[in-house]
Amino acid sequence: MLLTGEYICKVDEKGRLSIPSRLRTLLGTSQVVVTKGFDGQCLSMFTPEFFEKTVTSAISGDDGLEILSPVARKFTRKFVSPSQTLDLDAAGRINIPQSLREYADLSLKSEILVVGMGKFVELWNRERYEDLDGDESISELAEQLNRSRRS
């Protein structure tokens, strides 16, 4: 099943975020990997298995020599290095490290938006997420996506 939905949640005074129960069920794991997100200053949350698969696919290369690629090393520094494997506690919460909270502007006691993105989840400062929405319609984005797949 795909991870879907938009949920308004709060970071508590200890930096913990309660993962919505529907997403916890769909994630089906007691650990998640959180790192800097792809678009804007958000965080991305993955199952450990999907994170490993994504990273391996992005940087390994068929011959194992992608380590020689400056782009692969830069991607690793920006995406893999800041990642943290976090345990969900008995209440379904994760404790987001301060460095990642600061990066995404997720202050203590603030409302954040938890967004299902199919195979992963994004964690957004609510105001930043609302500013992210562009003028493109869903139809225009679908057309752009379809064109990029054909080329």
N, CA, C and O of each residue as an XYZ file, in Angstrom:
604
protein
N       0.830     -1.182      0.000
C       0.000      0.000      0.000
C       0.877      1.249      0.000
O       1.984      1.259      0.538
N       0.358      2.275     -0.606
C       1.075      3.536     -0.665
C       0.874      4.344      0.613
O      -0.190      4.307      1.230
N       1.905      5.062      0.991
C       1.836      5.981      2.127
C       1.195      7.269      1.619
O       1.795      7.994      0.825
N      -0.017      7.552      2.074
C      -0.752      8.708      1.575
C      -1.329      9.518      2.725
O      -1.357      9.069      3.871
N      -1.781     10.704      2.403
C      -2.464     11.565      3.360
C      -1.610     12.735      3.783
O      -0.384     12.710      3.676
N      -2.292     13.772      4.273
C      -1.655     14.943      4.865
C      -2.176     15.065      6.285
O      -3.386     15.119      6.508
N      -1.267     15.109      7.239
C      -1.627     15.110      8.651
C      -0.967     16.292      9.342
O       0.230     16.521      9.175
N      -1.734     17.038     10.111
C      -1.180     18.112     10.923
C      -0.835     17.513     12.280
O      -1.699     16.979     12.976
N       0.444     17.608     12.646
C       0.932     17.032     13.899
C       1.743     18.098     14.627
O       2.008     19.173     14.088
N       2.130     17.782     15.854
C       2.955     18.714     16.636
C       4.221     18.018     17.101
O       4.216     16.839     17.455
N       5.304     18.780     17.090
C       6.538     18.337     17.727
C       6.395     18.741     19.192
O       6.105     19.898     19.495
N       6.599     17.782     20.102
C       6.422     18.117     21.521
C       7.656     18.835     22.076
O       8.627     19.080     21.359
N       7.595     19.163     23.362
C       8.668     19.928     24.004
C       9.986     19.166     24.085
O      11.017     19.762     24.397
N       9.976     17.864     23.810
C      11.199     17.059     23.820
C      11.686     16.716     22.413
O      12.631     15.944     22.251
N      11.040     17.291     21.397
C      11.456     17.039     20.014
C      10.873     15.777     19.421
O      11.343     15.301     18.388
N       9.850     15.227     20.064
C       9.241     13.987     19.575
C       8.053     14.302     18.671
O       7.336     15.284     18.868
N       7.871     13.455     17.694
C       6.752     13.557     16.772
C       5.992     12.247     16.791
O       6.576     11.179     16.606
N       4.691     12.326     17.015
C       3.850     11.140     16.965
C       3.471     10.881     15.510
O       2.823     11.707     14.867
N       3.879      9.735     15.009
C       3.558      9.361     13.632
C       2.089      8.944     13.592
O       1.673      8.100     14.386
N       1.295      9.518     12.685
C      -0.121      9.135     12.607
C      -0.282      7.616     12.486
O       0.470      6.955     11.769
N      -1.264      7.081     13.193
C      -1.423      5.625     13.283
C      -1.578      4.969     11.910
O      -1.056      3.875     11.697
N      -2.270      5.597     10.993
C      -2.423      5.015      9.648
C      -1.065      4.848      8.975
O      -0.798      3.816      8.357
N      -0.216      5.850      9.091
C       1.121      5.754      8.491
C       1.975      4.716      9.209
O       2.725      3.977      8.571
N       1.862      4.657     10.543
C       2.619      3.639     11.290
C       2.246      2.251     10.805
O       3.115      1.402     10.604
N       0.949      2.020     10.615
C       0.484      0.711     10.140
C       1.051      0.410      8.762
O       1.533     -0.695      8.515
N       0.995      1.386      7.865
C       1.493      1.174      6.503
C       3.006      1.021      6.454
O       3.526      0.265      5.634
N       3.719      1.735      7.327
C       5.171      1.591      7.378
C       5.549      0.187      7.834
O       6.502     -0.403      7.325
N       4.796     -0.347      8.800
C       5.005     -1.713      9.270
C       6.379     -1.978      9.847
O       6.918     -3.070      9.668
N       6.957     -1.011     10.532
C       8.300     -1.167     11.078
C       8.408     -0.431     12.411
O       7.630      0.483     12.688
N       9.366     -0.829     13.224
C       9.588     -0.148     14.502
C      10.723      0.864     14.405
O      11.068      1.521     15.387
N      11.299      0.983     13.211
C      12.367      1.955     12.971
C      12.102      2.678     11.660
O      11.510      2.123     10.734
N      12.550      3.925     11.600
C      12.498      4.693     10.362
C      13.828      5.415     10.191
O      14.566      5.625     11.153
N      14.117      5.786      8.963
C      15.294      6.593      8.672
C      14.794      7.973      8.276
O      13.949      8.109      7.392
N      15.330      9.002      8.945
C      14.956     10.392      8.653
C      16.209     11.119      8.182
O      17.285     10.979      8.764
N      16.046     11.903      7.108
C      17.160     12.664      6.559
C      16.630     13.929      5.910
O      15.422     14.167      5.888
N      17.530     14.733      5.384
C      17.136     15.948      4.673
C      16.331     15.569      3.433
O      16.643     14.591      2.754
N      15.303     16.347      3.149
C      14.415     16.051      2.034
C      14.933     16.549      0.703
O      15.949     17.241      0.623
N      14.210     16.181     -0.340
C      14.612     16.527     -1.705
C      14.203     17.938     -2.105
O      14.968     18.624     -2.783
N      13.033     18.382     -1.710
C      12.496     19.668     -2.157
C      12.385     20.632     -0.983
O      11.680     20.362     -0.010
N      13.071     21.730     -1.080
C      12.973     22.706     -0.008
C      13.573     22.183      1.277
O      14.285     21.180      1.287
N      13.278     22.870      2.353
C      13.822     22.487      3.644
C      12.817     21.621      4.389
O      12.165     22.074      5.330
N      12.702     20.388      3.961
C      11.836     19.424      4.644
C      12.695     18.228      5.038
O      13.881     18.164      4.715
N      12.077     17.286      5.740
C      12.742     16.027      6.069
C      12.020     14.915      5.334
O      10.819     15.007      5.078
N      12.746     13.873      4.997
C      12.158     12.677      4.392
C      12.311     11.521      5.361
O      13.338     11.378      6.023
N      11.267     10.693      5.434
C      11.260      9.546      6.347
C      10.998      8.287      5.529
O      10.056      8.236      4.739
N      11.829      7.282      5.721
C      11.784      6.037      4.966
C      11.778      4.842      5.908
O      12.196      4.951      7.061
N      11.302      3.700      5.416
C      11.608      2.463      6.119
C      13.100      2.223      5.893
O      13.642      2.665      4.880
N      13.772      1.534      6.813
C      15.202      1.272      6.600
C      15.476      0.531      5.292
O      16.469      0.806      4.618
N      14.602     -0.402      4.935
C      14.800     -1.180      3.707
C      14.704     -0.300      2.467
O      15.538     -0.404      1.568
N      13.696      0.564      2.409
C      13.536      1.419      1.234
C      14.643      2.461      1.154
O      15.088      2.811      0.061
N      15.089      2.959      2.302
C      16.199      3.908      2.308
C      17.450      3.258      1.721
O      18.116      3.837      0.863
N      17.760      2.064      2.187
C      18.946      1.360      1.683
C      18.833      1.099      0.183
O      19.799      1.277     -0.559
N      17.662      0.679     -0.254
C      17.440      0.413     -1.684
C      17.606      1.695     -2.499
O      18.228      1.676     -3.561
N      17.057      2.804     -2.012
C      17.149      4.084     -2.706
C      18.597      4.547     -2.804
O      19.055      4.951     -3.873
N      19.310      4.487     -1.692
C      20.700      4.937     -1.681
C      21.563      4.035     -2.552
O      22.379      4.523     -3.334
N      21.390      2.743     -2.424
C      22.184      1.810     -3.221
C      21.956      2.043     -4.708
O      22.905      2.053     -5.492
N      20.710      2.229     -5.089
C      20.377      2.480     -6.481
C      20.996      3.778     -6.978
O      21.461      3.856     -8.116
N      21.002      4.792     -6.128
C      21.496      6.107     -6.531
C      23.014      6.174     -6.634
O      23.535      6.876     -7.501
N      23.734      5.465     -5.775
C      25.184      5.704     -5.721
C      26.069      4.498     -5.993
O      27.285      4.664     -6.087
N      25.524      3.292     -6.124
C      26.430      2.148     -6.227
C      27.026      1.967     -7.610
O      28.226      1.719     -7.719
N      26.248      2.080     -8.657
C      26.766      1.847     -9.995
C      26.997      0.369    -10.246
O      27.277     -0.388     -9.317
N      26.880     -0.039    -11.485
C      27.036     -1.450    -11.842
C      28.432     -1.983    -11.552
O      28.592     -3.146    -11.181
N      29.437     -1.141    -11.718
C      30.810     -1.600    -11.524
C      31.356     -1.294    -10.133
O      32.518     -1.580     -9.842
N      30.516     -0.713     -9.272
C      30.953     -0.401     -7.923
C      31.878      0.795     -7.832
O      32.432      1.074     -6.769
N      32.054      1.513     -8.951
C      33.000      2.612     -8.971
C      32.350      3.987     -8.842
O      33.016      5.001     -9.048
N      31.075      4.037     -8.508
C      30.418      5.330     -8.342
C      31.075      6.157     -7.250
O      30.921      7.378     -7.220
N      31.801      5.509     -6.358
C      32.515      6.252     -5.314
C      33.507      7.241     -5.932
O      33.899      8.219     -5.294
N      33.901      6.982     -7.159
C      34.824      7.871     -7.855
C      34.112      9.086     -8.444
O      34.765     10.027     -8.896
N      32.797      9.074     -8.444
C      32.012     10.154     -9.019
C      31.830     11.293     -8.004
O      31.337     11.064     -6.900
N      32.225     12.516     -8.374
C      32.019     13.651     -7.465
C      30.535     13.873     -7.145
O      30.197     14.263     -6.027
N      29.658     13.629     -8.107
C      28.219     13.814     -7.876
C      27.716     12.796     -6.855
O      26.935     13.149     -5.972
N      28.150     11.543     -6.960
C      27.728     10.516     -6.003
C      28.228     10.844     -4.602
O      27.510     10.638     -3.623
N      29.442     11.348     -4.499
C      29.967     11.717     -3.182
C      29.208     12.906     -2.596
O      28.922     12.929     -1.399
N      28.884     13.880     -3.424
C      28.134     15.045     -2.947
C      26.737     14.629     -2.493
O      26.262     15.078     -1.450
N      26.078     13.772     -3.276
C      24.758     13.254     -2.904
C      24.850     12.529     -1.559
O      23.991     12.703     -0.695
N      25.880     11.730     -1.391
C      26.070     10.998     -0.137
C      26.223     11.962      1.035
O      25.617     11.759      2.087
N      27.024     13.003      0.863
C      27.214     13.979      1.940
C      25.925     14.696      2.310
O      25.665     14.942      3.487
N      25.121     15.031      1.312
C      23.922     15.832      1.567
C      22.715     15.003      1.985
O      21.845     15.502      2.699
N      22.646     13.742      1.553
C      21.457     12.925      1.791
C      21.717     11.783      2.771
O      20.932     11.564      3.693
N      22.800     11.065      2.577
C      23.082      9.882      3.401
C      23.711     10.268      4.740
O      23.291      9.775      5.787
N      24.704     11.137      4.711
C      25.420     11.478      5.942
C      24.526     12.034      7.050
O      24.691     11.633      8.202
N      23.583     12.942      6.757
C      22.749     13.453      7.855
C      21.633     12.505      8.299
O      20.911     12.808      9.249
N      21.485     11.370      7.627
C      20.379     10.457      7.962
C      20.559      9.839      9.346
O      21.676      9.587      9.797
N      19.430      9.604     10.002
C      19.416      9.001     11.334
C      18.381      7.878     11.346
O      17.255      8.064     10.886
N      18.763      6.719     11.871
C      17.811      5.637     12.084
C      17.197      5.849     13.462
O      17.901      5.890     14.472
N      15.870      5.982     13.487
C      15.157      6.313     14.722
C      14.182      5.202     15.086
O      13.517      4.633     14.220
N      14.108      4.904     16.370
C      13.158      3.912     16.873
C      11.833      4.588     17.190
O      11.807      5.689     17.739
N      10.739      3.929     16.846
C       9.429      4.387     17.297
C       9.239      3.886     18.720
O       9.464      2.708     18.997
N       8.828      4.766     19.625
C       8.595      4.326     20.994
C       7.228      3.653     21.098
O       6.524      3.520     20.097
N       6.852      3.230     22.295
C       5.590      2.506     22.506
C       4.371      3.331     22.108
O       3.320      2.775     21.793
N       4.508      4.661     22.122
C       3.401      5.545     21.741
C       3.432      5.908     20.257
O       2.620      6.713     19.803
N       4.370      5.317     19.489
C       4.448      5.597     18.059
C       5.128      6.915     17.730
O       4.850      7.515     16.692
N       6.022      7.372     18.612
C       6.722      8.635     18.403
C       8.174      8.391     18.015
O       8.777      7.381     18.377
N       8.716      9.348     17.267
C      10.152      9.368     16.991
C      10.709     10.648     17.589
O      10.014     11.660     17.674
N      11.954     10.596     17.997
C      12.631     11.777     18.527
C      13.521     12.316     17.414
O      14.571     11.749     17.114
N      13.090     13.413     16.809
C      13.823     13.980     15.677
C      15.050     14.719     16.207
O      14.908     15.619     17.035
N      16.247     14.362     15.752
C      17.459     15.035     16.226
C      17.402     16.540     15.966
O      16.833     16.993     14.973
N      17.996     17.293     16.868
C      17.975     18.757     16.788
C      18.521     19.259     15.457
O      17.963     20.192     14.880
N      19.599     18.659     14.958
C      20.198     19.138     13.701
C      19.200     19.037     12.548
O      19.141     19.931     11.704
N      18.422     17.966     12.504
C      17.426     17.826     11.439
C      16.234     18.753     11.668
O      15.686     19.310     10.717
N      15.833     18.918     12.931
C      14.743     19.868     13.229
C      15.132     21.277     12.805
O      14.328     22.000     12.217
N      16.360     21.661     13.105
C      16.826     22.997     12.728
C      16.850     23.155     11.212
O      16.420     24.186     10.695
N      17.343     22.156     10.496
C      17.402     22.217      9.038
C      16.018     22.479      8.440
O      15.876     23.300      7.534
N      15.002     21.784      8.946
C      13.646     21.876      8.390
C      12.780     22.915      9.100
O      11.594     23.040      8.795
N      13.353     23.653     10.032
C      12.632     24.663     10.796
C      11.405     24.067     11.496
O      10.299     24.601     11.411
N      11.633     22.952     12.183
C      10.588     22.290     12.962
C      10.864     22.570     14.428
O      11.498     21.767     15.112
N      10.397     23.693     14.902
C      10.680     24.078     16.284
C       9.817     23.290     17.261
O       8.772     22.748     16.901
N      10.285     23.239     18.512
C       9.550     22.547     19.557
C       8.157     23.159     19.689
O       7.995     24.374     19.578
N       7.162     22.320     19.923
C       5.759     22.698     20.093
C       5.137     23.309     18.839
O       4.089     23.948     18.924
N       5.772     23.122     17.669
C       5.230     23.694     16.438
C       4.363     22.676     15.705
O       4.522     21.465     15.860
N       3.445     23.201     14.905
C       2.645     22.342     14.035
C       3.458     22.036     12.790
O       4.073     22.924     12.200
N       3.452     20.785     12.404
C       4.121     20.399     11.172
C       3.151     19.592     10.332
O       2.143     19.087     10.826
N       3.473     19.482      9.063
C       2.652     18.703      8.155
C       3.399     17.423      7.814
O       4.545     17.466      7.367
N       2.755     16.298      8.024
C       3.302     14.990      7.689
C       2.582     14.568      6.418
O       1.358     14.443      6.397
N       3.363     14.349      5.346
C       2.793     14.148      4.023
C       3.213     12.790      3.463
O       4.404     12.526      3.298
N       2.240     11.934      3.173
C       2.526     10.653      2.531
C       2.888     10.872      1.076
O       2.157     11.536      0.341
N       4.022     10.310      0.657
C       4.532     10.508     -0.704
C       4.634      9.190     -1.479
O       5.467      9.053     -2.374
N       3.791      8.239     -1.133
C       3.802      6.963     -1.843
C       4.706      5.957     -1.156
O       4.236      5.100     -0.408
N       6.010      6.061     -1.413
C       6.981      5.125     -0.842
C       7.724      5.690      0.366
O       8.457      4.970      1.043
N       7.531      6.992      0.634
C       8.181      7.624      1.783
C       7.274      8.725      2.302
O       6.194      8.958      1.760
N       7.719      9.405      3.361
C       6.924     10.444      4.015
C       7.782     11.699      4.120
O       8.985     11.617      4.367
N       7.160     12.857      3.932
C       7.859     14.115      4.145
C       7.325     14.790      5.399
O       6.142     14.687      5.723
N       8.226     15.488      6.106
C       7.890     16.254      7.301
C       8.206     17.716      7.002
O       9.351     18.068      6.718
N       7.182     18.562      7.068
C       7.311     19.956      6.648
C       6.921     20.927      7.745
O       5.991     20.675      8.510
N       7.633     22.031      7.816
C       7.151     23.208      8.513
C       5.890     23.611      7.739
O       5.924     23.751      6.516
N       4.807     23.792      8.443
C       3.513     23.994      7.775
C       3.512     25.198      6.828
O       2.976     25.112      5.723
N       4.100     26.307      7.245
C       4.127     27.496      6.391
C       4.968     27.267      5.137
O       4.594     27.702      4.048
N       6.098     26.589      5.288
C       6.953     26.303      4.124
C       6.222     25.418      3.117
O       6.340     25.616      1.908
N       5.471     24.451      3.618
C       4.740     23.559      2.716
C       3.693     24.344      1.933
O       3.530     24.138      0.730
N       2.993     25.230      2.602
C       1.962     26.018      1.929
C       2.583     26.944      0.886
O       1.968     27.203     -0.149
N       3.790     27.446      1.141
C       4.490     28.295      0.174
C       5.015     27.498     -1.018
O       5.235     28.069     -2.086
N       5.217     26.202     -0.857
C       5.783     25.353     -1.899
C       4.830     25.152     -3.063
O       5.275     25.004     -4.201
N       3.532     25.143     -2.806
C       2.536     24.846     -3.835
C       2.643     25.852     -4.972
O       2.430     27.048     -4.779
N       2.975     25.357     -6.155
C       3.113     26.222     -7.326
C       1.792     26.449     -8.032
O       0.727     26.070     -7.545
N       1.891     27.066     -9.173
C       0.699     27.386     -9.954
C       0.272     26.260    -10.889
O      -0.803     26.334    -11.484
N       1.092     25.221    -11.029
C       0.750     24.145    -11.955
C      -0.447     23.350    -11.446
O      -0.598     23.108    -10.248
N      -1.284     22.956    -12.384
C      -2.407     22.093    -12.026
C      -1.924     20.644    -11.994
O      -0.848     20.334    -12.504
N      -2.703     19.781    -11.409
C      -2.375     18.354    -11.393
C      -2.260     17.838    -12.822
O      -1.380     17.033    -13.128
N      -3.138     18.295    -13.686
C      -3.113     17.893    -15.094
C      -1.801     18.298    -15.763
O      -1.209     17.507    -16.498
N      -1.345     19.527    -15.512
C      -0.089     19.989    -16.106
C       1.097     19.177    -15.593
O       1.990     18.824    -16.362
N       1.104     18.885    -14.304
C       2.193     18.091    -13.737
C       2.192     16.674    -14.303
O       3.254     16.123    -14.592
N       1.010     16.079    -14.465
C       0.912     14.732    -15.043
C       1.434     14.730    -16.477
O       2.116     13.794    -16.895
N       1.112     15.770    -17.219
C       1.585     15.874    -18.596
C       3.105     16.002    -18.636
O       3.757     15.354    -19.455
N       3.671     16.826    -17.765
C       5.134     16.977    -17.695
C       5.797     15.654    -17.331
O       6.816     15.284    -17.915
N       5.225     14.947    -16.374
C       5.778     13.660    -15.953
C       5.728     12.663    -17.104
O       6.697     11.940    -17.340
N       4.620     12.618    -17.814
C       4.474     11.718    -18.944
C       5.484     12.047    -20.048
O       6.070     11.138    -20.638
N       5.692     13.333    -20.333
C       6.673     13.743    -21.347
C       8.085     13.327    -20.948
O       8.857     12.867    -21.788
N       8.426     13.487    -19.667
C       9.790     13.148    -19.225
C      10.041     11.652    -19.305
O      11.180     11.229    -19.506
N       9.009     10.853    -19.152
C       9.170      9.385    -19.242
C       9.337      8.923    -20.679
O       9.958      7.892    -20.934
N       8.781      9.686    -21.623
C       8.883      9.315    -23.035
C      10.220      9.710    -23.642
O      10.631      9.147    -24.657
N      10.896     10.663    -23.035
C      12.159     11.136    -23.638
C      13.361     10.407    -23.097
O      14.488     10.688    -23.503
